[in-house]
Coordinates of N, CA and C in Angstrom, one line a residue:
X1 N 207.1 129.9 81.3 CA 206.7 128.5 81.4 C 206.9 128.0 82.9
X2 N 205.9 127.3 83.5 CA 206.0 127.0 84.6 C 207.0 125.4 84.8
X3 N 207.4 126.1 85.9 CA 207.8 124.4 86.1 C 208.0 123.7 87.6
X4 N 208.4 122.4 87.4 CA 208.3 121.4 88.4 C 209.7 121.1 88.8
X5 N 210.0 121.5 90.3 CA 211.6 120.8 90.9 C 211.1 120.2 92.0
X6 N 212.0 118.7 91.9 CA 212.4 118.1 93.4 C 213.6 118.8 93.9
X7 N 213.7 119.0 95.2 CA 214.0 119.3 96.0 C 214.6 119.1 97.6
X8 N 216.0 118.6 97.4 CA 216.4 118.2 98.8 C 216.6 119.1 99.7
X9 N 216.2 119.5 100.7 CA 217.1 120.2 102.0 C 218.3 119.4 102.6
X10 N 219.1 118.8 103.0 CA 219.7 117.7 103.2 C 220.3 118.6 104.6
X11 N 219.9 119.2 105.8 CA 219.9 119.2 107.1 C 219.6 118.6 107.8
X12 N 220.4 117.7 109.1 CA 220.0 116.6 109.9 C 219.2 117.6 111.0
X13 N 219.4 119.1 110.8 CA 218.8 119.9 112.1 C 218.0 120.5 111.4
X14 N 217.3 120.1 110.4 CA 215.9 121.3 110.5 C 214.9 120.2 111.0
X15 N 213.4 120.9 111.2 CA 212.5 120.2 112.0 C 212.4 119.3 111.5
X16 N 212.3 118.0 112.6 CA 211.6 116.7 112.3 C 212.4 115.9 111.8
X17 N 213.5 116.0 111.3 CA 214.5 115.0 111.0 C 214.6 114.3 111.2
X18 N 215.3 114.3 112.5 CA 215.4 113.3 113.6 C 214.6 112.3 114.3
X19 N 213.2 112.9 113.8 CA 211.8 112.2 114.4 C 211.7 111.3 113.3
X20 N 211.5 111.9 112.2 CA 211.6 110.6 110.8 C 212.3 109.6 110.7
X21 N 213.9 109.9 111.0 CA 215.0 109.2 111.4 C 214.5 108.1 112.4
X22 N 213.8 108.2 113.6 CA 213.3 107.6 115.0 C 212.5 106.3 114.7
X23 N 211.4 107.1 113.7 CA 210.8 105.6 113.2 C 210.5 104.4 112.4
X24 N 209.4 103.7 112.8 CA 209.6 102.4 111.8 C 209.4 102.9 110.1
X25 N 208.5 103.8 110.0 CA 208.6 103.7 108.4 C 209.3 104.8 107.6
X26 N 210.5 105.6 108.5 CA 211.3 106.6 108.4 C 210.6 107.5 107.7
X27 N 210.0 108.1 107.5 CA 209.5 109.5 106.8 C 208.0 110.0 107.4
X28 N 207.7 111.5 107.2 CA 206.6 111.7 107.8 C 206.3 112.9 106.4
X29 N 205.1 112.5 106.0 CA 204.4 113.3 105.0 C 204.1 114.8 106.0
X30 N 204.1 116.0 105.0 CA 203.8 116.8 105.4 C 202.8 117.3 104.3
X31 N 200.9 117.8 104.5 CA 200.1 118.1 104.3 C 200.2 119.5 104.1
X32 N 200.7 120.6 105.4 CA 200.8 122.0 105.3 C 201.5 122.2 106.0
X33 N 202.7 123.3 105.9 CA 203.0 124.4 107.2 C 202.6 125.4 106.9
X34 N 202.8 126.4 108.0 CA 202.2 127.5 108.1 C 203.5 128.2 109.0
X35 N 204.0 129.4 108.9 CA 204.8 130.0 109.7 C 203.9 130.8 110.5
X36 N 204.6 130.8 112.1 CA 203.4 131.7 112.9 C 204.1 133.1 113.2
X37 N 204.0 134.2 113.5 CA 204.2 135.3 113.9 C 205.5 134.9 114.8
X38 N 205.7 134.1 115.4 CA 206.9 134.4 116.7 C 208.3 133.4 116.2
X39 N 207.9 132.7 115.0 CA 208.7 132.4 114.2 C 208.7 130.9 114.3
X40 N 207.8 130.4 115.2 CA 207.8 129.0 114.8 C 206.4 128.3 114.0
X41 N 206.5 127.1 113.5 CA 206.2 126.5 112.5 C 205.0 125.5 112.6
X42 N 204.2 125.9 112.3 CA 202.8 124.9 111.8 C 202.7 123.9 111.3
X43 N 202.5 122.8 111.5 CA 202.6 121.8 110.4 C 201.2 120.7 110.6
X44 N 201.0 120.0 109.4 CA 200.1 118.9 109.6 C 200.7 117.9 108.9
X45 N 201.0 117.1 109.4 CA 201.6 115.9 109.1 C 200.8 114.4 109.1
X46 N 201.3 113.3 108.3 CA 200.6 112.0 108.1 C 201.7 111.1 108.6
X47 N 201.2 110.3 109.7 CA 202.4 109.5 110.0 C 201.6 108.2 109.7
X48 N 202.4 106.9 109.4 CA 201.9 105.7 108.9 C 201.2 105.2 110.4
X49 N 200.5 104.1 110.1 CA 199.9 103.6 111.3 C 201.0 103.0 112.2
X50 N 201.6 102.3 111.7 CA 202.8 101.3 112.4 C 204.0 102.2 113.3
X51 N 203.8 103.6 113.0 CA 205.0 104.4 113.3 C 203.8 105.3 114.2
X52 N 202.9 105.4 114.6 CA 202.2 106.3 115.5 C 202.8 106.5 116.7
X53 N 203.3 105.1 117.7 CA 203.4 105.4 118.8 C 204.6 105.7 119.1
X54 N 205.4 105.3 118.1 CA 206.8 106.3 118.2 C 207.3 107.0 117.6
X55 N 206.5 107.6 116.7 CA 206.3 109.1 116.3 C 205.9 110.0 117.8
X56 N 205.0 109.4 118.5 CA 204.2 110.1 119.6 C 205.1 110.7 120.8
X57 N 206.0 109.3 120.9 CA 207.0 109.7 121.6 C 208.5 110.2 121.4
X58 N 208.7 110.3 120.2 CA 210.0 110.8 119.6 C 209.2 112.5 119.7
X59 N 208.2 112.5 119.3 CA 208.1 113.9 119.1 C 207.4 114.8 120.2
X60 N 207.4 114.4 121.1 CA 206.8 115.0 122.5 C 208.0 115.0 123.3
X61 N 209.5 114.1 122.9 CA 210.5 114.3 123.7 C 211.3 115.0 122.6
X62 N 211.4 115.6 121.9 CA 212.0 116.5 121.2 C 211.9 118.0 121.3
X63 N 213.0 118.8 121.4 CA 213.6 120.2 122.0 C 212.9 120.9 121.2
X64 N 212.8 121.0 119.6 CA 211.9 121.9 118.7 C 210.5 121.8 118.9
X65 N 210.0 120.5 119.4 CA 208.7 120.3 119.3 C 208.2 120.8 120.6
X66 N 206.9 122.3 120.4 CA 206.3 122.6 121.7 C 205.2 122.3 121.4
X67 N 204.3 121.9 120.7 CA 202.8 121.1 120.6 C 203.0 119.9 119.8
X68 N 202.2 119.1 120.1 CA 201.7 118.0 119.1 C 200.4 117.9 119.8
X69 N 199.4 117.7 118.3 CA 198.0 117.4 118.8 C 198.0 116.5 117.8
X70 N 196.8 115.1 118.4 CA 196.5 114.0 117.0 C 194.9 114.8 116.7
X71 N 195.1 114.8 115.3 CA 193.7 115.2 114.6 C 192.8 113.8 114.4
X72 N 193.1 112.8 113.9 CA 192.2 111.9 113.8 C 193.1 110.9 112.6
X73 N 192.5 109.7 112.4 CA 193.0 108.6 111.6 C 192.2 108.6 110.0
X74 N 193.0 108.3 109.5 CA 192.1 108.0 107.3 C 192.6 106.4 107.1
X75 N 192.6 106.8 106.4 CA 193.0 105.3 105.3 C 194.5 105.1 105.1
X76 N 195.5 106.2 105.1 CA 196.3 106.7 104.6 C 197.3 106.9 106.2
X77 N 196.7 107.2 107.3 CA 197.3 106.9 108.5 C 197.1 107.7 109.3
X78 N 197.6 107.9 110.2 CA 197.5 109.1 111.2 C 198.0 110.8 111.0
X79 N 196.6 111.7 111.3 CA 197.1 113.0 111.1 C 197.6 113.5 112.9
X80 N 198.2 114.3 112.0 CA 198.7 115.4 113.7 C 199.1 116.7 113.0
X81 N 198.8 117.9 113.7 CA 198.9 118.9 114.0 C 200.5 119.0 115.3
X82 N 201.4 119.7 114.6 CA 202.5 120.2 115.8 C 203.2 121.4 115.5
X83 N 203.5 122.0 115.7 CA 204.1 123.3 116.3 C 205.8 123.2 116.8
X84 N 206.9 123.7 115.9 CA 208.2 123.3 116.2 C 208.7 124.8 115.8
X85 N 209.4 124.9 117.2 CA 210.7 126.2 117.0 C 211.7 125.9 116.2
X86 N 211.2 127.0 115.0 CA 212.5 126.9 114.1 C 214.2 127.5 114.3
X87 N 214.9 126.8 114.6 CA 216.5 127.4 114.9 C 217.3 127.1 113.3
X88 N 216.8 126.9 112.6 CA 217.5 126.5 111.2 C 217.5 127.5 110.1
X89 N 216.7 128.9 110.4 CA 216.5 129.5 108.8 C 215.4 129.1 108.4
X90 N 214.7 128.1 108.8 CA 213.9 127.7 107.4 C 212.8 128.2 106.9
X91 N 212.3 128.9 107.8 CA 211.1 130.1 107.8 C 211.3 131.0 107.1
X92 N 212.4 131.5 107.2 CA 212.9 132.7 106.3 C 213.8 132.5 104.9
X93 N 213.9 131.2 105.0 CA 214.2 130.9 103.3 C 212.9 130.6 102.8
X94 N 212.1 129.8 103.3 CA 210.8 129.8 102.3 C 209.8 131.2 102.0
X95 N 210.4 132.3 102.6 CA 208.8 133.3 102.4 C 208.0 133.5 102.0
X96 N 207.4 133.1 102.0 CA 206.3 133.2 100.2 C 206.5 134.8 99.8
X97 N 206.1 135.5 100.8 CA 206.4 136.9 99.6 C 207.5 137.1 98.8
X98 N 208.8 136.0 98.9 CA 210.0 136.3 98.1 C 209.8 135.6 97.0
X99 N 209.3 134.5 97.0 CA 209.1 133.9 95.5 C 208.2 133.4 95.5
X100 N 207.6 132.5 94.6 CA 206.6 131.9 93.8 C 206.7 130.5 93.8
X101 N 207.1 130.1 94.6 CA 207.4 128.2 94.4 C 206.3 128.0 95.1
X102 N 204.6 127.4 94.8 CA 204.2 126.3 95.2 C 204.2 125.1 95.4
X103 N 203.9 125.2 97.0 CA 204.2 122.7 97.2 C 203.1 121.9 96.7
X104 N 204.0 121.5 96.3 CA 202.7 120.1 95.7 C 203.0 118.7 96.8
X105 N 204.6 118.6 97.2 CA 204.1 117.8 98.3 C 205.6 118.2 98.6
X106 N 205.5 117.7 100.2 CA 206.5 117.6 101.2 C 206.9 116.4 101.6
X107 N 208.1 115.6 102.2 CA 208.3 114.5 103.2 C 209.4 114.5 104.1
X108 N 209.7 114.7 105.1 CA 210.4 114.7 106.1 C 211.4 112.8 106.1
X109 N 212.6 112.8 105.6 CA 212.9 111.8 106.0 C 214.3 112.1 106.7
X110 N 215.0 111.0 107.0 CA 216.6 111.3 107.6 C 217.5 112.3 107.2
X111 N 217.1 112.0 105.4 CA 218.1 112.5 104.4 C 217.5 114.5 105.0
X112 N 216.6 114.7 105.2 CA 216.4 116.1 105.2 C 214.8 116.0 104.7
X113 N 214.7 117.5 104.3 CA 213.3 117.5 103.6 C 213.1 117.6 102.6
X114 N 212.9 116.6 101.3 CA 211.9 116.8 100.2 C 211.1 117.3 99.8
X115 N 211.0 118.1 98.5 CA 209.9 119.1 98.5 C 209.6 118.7 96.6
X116 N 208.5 119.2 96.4 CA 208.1 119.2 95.2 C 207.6 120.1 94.9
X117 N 208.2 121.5 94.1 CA 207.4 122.5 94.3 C 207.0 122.9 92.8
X118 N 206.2 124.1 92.4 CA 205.8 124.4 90.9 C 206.7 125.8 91.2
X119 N 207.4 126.4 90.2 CA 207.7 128.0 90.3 C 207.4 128.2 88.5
X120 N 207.0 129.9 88.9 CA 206.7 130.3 88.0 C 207.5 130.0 86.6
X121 N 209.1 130.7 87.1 CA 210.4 130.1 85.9 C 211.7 129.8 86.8
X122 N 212.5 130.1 86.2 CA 214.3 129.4 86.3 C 214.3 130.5 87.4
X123 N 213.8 131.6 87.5 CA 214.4 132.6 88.7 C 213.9 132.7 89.9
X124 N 212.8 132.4 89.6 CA 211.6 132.0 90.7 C 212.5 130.5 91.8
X125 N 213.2 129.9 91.3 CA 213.5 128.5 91.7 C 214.7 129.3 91.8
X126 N 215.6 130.0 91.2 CA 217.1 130.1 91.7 C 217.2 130.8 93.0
X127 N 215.6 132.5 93.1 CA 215.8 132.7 94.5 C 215.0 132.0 95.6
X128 N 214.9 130.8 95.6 CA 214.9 129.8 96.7 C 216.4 129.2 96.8
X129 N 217.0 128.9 96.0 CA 218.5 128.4 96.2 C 218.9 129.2 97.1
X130 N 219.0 130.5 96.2 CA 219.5 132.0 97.3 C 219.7 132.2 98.2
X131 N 218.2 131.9 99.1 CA 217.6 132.3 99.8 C 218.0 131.2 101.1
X132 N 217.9 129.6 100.5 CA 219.0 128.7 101.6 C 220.2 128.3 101.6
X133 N 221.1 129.2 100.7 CA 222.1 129.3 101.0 C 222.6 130.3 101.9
X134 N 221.5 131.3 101.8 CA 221.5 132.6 102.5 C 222.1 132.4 104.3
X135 N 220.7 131.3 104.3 CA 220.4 130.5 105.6 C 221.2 129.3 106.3
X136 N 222.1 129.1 105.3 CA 222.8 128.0 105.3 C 222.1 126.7 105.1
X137 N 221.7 126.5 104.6 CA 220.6 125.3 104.5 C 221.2 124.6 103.3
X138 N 221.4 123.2 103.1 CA 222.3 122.7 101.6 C 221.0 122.3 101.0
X139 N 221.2 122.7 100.0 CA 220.3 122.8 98.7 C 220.2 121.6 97.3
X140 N 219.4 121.2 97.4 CA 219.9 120.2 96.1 C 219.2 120.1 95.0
X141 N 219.2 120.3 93.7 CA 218.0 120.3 93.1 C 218.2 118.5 92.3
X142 N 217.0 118.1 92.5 CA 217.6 116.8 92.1 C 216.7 116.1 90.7
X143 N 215.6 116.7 90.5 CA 214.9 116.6 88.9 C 214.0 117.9 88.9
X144 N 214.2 118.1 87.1 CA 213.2 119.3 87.0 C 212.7 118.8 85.9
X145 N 211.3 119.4 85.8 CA 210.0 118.9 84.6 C 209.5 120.6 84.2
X146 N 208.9 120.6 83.1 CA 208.0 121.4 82.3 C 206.8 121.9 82.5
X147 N 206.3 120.4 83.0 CA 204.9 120.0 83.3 C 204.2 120.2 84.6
X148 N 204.0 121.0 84.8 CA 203.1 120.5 86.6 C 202.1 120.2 86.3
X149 N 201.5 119.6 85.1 CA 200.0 118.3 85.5 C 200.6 117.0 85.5
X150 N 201.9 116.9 85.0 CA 202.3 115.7 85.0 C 203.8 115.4 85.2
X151 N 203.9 116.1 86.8 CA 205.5 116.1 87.3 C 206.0 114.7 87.0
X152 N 205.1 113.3 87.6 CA 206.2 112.1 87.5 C 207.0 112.0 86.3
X153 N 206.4 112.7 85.2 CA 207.0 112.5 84.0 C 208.1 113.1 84.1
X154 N 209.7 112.4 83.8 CA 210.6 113.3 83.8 C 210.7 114.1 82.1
X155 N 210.8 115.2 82.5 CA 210.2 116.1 81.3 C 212.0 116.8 81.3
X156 N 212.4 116.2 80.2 CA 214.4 116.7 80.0 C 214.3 117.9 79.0
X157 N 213.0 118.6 78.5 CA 213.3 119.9 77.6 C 213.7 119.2 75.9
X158 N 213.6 118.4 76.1 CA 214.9 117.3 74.6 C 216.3 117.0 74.9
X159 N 216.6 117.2 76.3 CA 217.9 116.9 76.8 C 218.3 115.7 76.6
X160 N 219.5 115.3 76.6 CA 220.2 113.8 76.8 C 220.4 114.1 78.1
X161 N 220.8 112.3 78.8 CA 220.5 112.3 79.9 C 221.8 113.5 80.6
X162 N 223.4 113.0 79.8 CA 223.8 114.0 80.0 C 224.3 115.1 80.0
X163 N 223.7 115.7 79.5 CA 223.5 117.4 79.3 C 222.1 117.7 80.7
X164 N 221.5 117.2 80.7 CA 219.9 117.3 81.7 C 221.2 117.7 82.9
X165 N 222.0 116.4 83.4 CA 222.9 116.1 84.5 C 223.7 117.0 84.1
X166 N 224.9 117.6 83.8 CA 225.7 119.0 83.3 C 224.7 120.3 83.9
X167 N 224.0 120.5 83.0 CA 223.1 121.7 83.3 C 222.5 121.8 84.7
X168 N 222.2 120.5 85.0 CA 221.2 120.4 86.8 C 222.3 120.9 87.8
X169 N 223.6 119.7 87.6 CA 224.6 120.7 88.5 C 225.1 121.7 88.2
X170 N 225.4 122.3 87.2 CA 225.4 123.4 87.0 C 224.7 124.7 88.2
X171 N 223.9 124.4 87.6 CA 222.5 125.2 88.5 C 222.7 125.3 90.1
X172 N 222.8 123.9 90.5 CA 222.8 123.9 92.2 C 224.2 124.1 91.9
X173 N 225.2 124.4 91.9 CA 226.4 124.1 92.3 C 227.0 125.9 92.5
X174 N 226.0 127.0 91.4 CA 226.7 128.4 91.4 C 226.8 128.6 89.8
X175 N 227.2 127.7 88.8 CA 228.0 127.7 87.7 C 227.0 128.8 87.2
X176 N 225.6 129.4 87.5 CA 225.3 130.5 86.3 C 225.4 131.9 87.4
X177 N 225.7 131.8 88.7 CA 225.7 132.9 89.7 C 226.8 134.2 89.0
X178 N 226.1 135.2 89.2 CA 227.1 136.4 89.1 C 227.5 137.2 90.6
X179 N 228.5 137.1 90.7 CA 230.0 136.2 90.5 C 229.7 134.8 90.3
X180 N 230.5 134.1 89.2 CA 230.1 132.2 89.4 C 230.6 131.7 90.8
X181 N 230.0 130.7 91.4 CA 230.6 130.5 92.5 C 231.2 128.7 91.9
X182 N 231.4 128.6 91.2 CA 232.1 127.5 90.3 C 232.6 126.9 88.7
X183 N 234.0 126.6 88.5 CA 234.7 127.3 87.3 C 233.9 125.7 86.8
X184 N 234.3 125.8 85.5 CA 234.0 124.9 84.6 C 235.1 123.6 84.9
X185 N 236.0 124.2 85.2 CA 237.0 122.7 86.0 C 236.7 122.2 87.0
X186 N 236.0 122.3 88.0 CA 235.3 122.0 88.9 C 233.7 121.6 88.8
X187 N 233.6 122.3 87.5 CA 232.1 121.3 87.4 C 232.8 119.9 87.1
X188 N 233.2 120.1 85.8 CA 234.1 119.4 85.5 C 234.4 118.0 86.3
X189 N 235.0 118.2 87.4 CA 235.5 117.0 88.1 C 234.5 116.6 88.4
X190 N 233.3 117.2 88.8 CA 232.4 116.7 89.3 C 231.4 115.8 88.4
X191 N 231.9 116.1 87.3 CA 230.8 114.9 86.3 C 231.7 114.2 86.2
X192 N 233.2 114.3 85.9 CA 234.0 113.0 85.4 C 233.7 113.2 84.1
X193 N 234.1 114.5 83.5 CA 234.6 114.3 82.4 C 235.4 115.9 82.3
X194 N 235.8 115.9 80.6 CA 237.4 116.9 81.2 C 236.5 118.4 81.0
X195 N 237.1 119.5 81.3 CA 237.0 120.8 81.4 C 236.3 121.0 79.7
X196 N 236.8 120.5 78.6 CA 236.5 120.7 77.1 C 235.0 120.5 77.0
X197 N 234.6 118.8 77.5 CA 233.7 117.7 77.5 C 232.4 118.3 78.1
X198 N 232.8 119.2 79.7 CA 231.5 120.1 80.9 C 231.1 121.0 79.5
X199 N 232.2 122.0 78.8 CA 231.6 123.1 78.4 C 231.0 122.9 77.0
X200 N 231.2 121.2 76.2 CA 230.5 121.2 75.5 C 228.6 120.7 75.7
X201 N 229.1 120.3 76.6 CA 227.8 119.2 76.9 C 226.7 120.9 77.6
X202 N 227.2 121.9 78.4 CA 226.4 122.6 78.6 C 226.1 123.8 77.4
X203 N 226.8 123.8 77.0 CA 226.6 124.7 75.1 C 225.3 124.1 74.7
X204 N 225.4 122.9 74.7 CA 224.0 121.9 73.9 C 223.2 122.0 74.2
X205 N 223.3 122.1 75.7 CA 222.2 121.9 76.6 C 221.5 123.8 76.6
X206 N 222.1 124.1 76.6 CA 221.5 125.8 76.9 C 221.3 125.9 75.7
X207 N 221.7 125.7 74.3 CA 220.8 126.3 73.1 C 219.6 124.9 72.8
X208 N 219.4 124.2 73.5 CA 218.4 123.3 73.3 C 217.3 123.5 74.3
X209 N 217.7 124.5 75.6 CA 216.9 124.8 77.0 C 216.2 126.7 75.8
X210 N 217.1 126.7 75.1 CA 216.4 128.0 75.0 C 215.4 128.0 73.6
X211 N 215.9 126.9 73.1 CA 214.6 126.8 71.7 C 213.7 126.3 72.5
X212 N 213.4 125.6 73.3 CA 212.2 124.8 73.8 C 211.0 125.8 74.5
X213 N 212.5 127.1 75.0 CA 211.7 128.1 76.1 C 211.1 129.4 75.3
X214 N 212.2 129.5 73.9 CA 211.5 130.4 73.2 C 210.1 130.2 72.0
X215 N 210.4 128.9 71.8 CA 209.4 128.1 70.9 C 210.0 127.1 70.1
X216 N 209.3 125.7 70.2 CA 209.5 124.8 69.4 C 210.0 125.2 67.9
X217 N 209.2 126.0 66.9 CA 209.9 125.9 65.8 C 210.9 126.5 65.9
X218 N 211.5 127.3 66.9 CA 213.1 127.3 66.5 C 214.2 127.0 66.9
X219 N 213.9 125.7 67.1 CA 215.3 124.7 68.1 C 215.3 123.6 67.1
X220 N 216.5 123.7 66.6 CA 216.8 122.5 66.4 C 217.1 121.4 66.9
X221 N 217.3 120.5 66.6 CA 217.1 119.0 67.1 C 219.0 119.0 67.6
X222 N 219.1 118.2 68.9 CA 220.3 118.2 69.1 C 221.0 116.8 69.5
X223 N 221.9 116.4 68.9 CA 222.6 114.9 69.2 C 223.9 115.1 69.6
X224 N 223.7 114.5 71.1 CA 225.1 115.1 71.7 C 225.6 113.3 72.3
X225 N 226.7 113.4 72.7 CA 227.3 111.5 72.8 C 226.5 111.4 74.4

């Protein structure tokens, strides 16, 4: 079953941060990248109209950025084409030959980079985790859906809100890694509620994640507080 994650990078140093950070409408859409052979980074970007002329200049005085070209104006705002030396990993946590995550969309803001990607399943998405923690890059997964025709929909599997929340940190945090890289007391604190409360609420949630994934008729229906 395919599915749909949002995705934080939350690095104030990977590309363009800082440039998003710079301007008036803080964020800069990203269209495509492309990794080049010598390890730096392709990108086409949409910057708002109000934020062009200092986008222009934030990013022509910036140490990562060795090109910027403007492509032309839409409706939607200004395109550009630039070219940024990657010193962050980030090239080599996304590979494509390592996994299967396609973008559906990108945004560059202060917080880091935003991503919305499709992966095949749960493993497909866990080695991208992997892969930026590999790199050191902090990872966040912040919604996941079912659906890639219809990502806005938050699509919970039949989750309560929290079990969805339990299980999500779960996931980013280590709690299914072999070795775990986080005990159930420590998920635990981290929801605010006790060690008993984490491992009921994720019991629910994984026999309700696996009737959904193995087939509707064999999941029963689950009422958790």
């Amino acid at each position: 079953m395919a599915i749909v994650a949002e995705i934080l990078l939350a690095d104030p140093d990977l590309p363009l941060v800082s440039v998003a950070d710079a301007i008036p409408s803080g964020e800069l859409s990203i269209s495509n990248s492309v990794p080049l052979d010598d390890g730096r980074l392709l990108f086409t970007i949409r910057v708002a109209a109000d934020s062009q002329a200092t986008f222009e200049d934030e990013a022509r005085a910036h140490p990562q950025v060795t090109s910027v070209s403007e492509i032309g104006a839409t409706a939607d705002g200004w395109f550009y084409r630039i070219i940024v030396a990657d010193t962050t990993g980030l090239v080599a946590s996304h590979d494509p030959a390592e996994f299967e995550g396609v973008a559906l969309e990108a945004t560059v803001t202060a917080d880091g980079i935003h991503e919305q990607k499709v992966f095949s399943d749960y493993d497909a998405l866990a080695t991208l985790r992997d892969r930026c923690a590999v790199n050191d890059i902090p990872f966040e997964l912040v919604a996941i859906a079912s659906d890639p025709e219809h990502p806005g929909e938050r699509d919970q599997f039949g989750l309560t809100d929290k079990q969805h929340r339990a299980i999500r940190t779960a996931f980013a945090r280590g709690y299914y890694d072999s070795p775990r890289q986080c005990s159930t007391r420590e998920l635990a604190a981290e929801l605010g509620v006790s060690a008993a409360a984490a491992s009921d609420l994720l019991r629910r949630a994984e026999r309700q994640l696996i009737g959904e994934t193995v087939g509707p008729e064999h999941a029963r229906p689950m009422h958790a507080p």
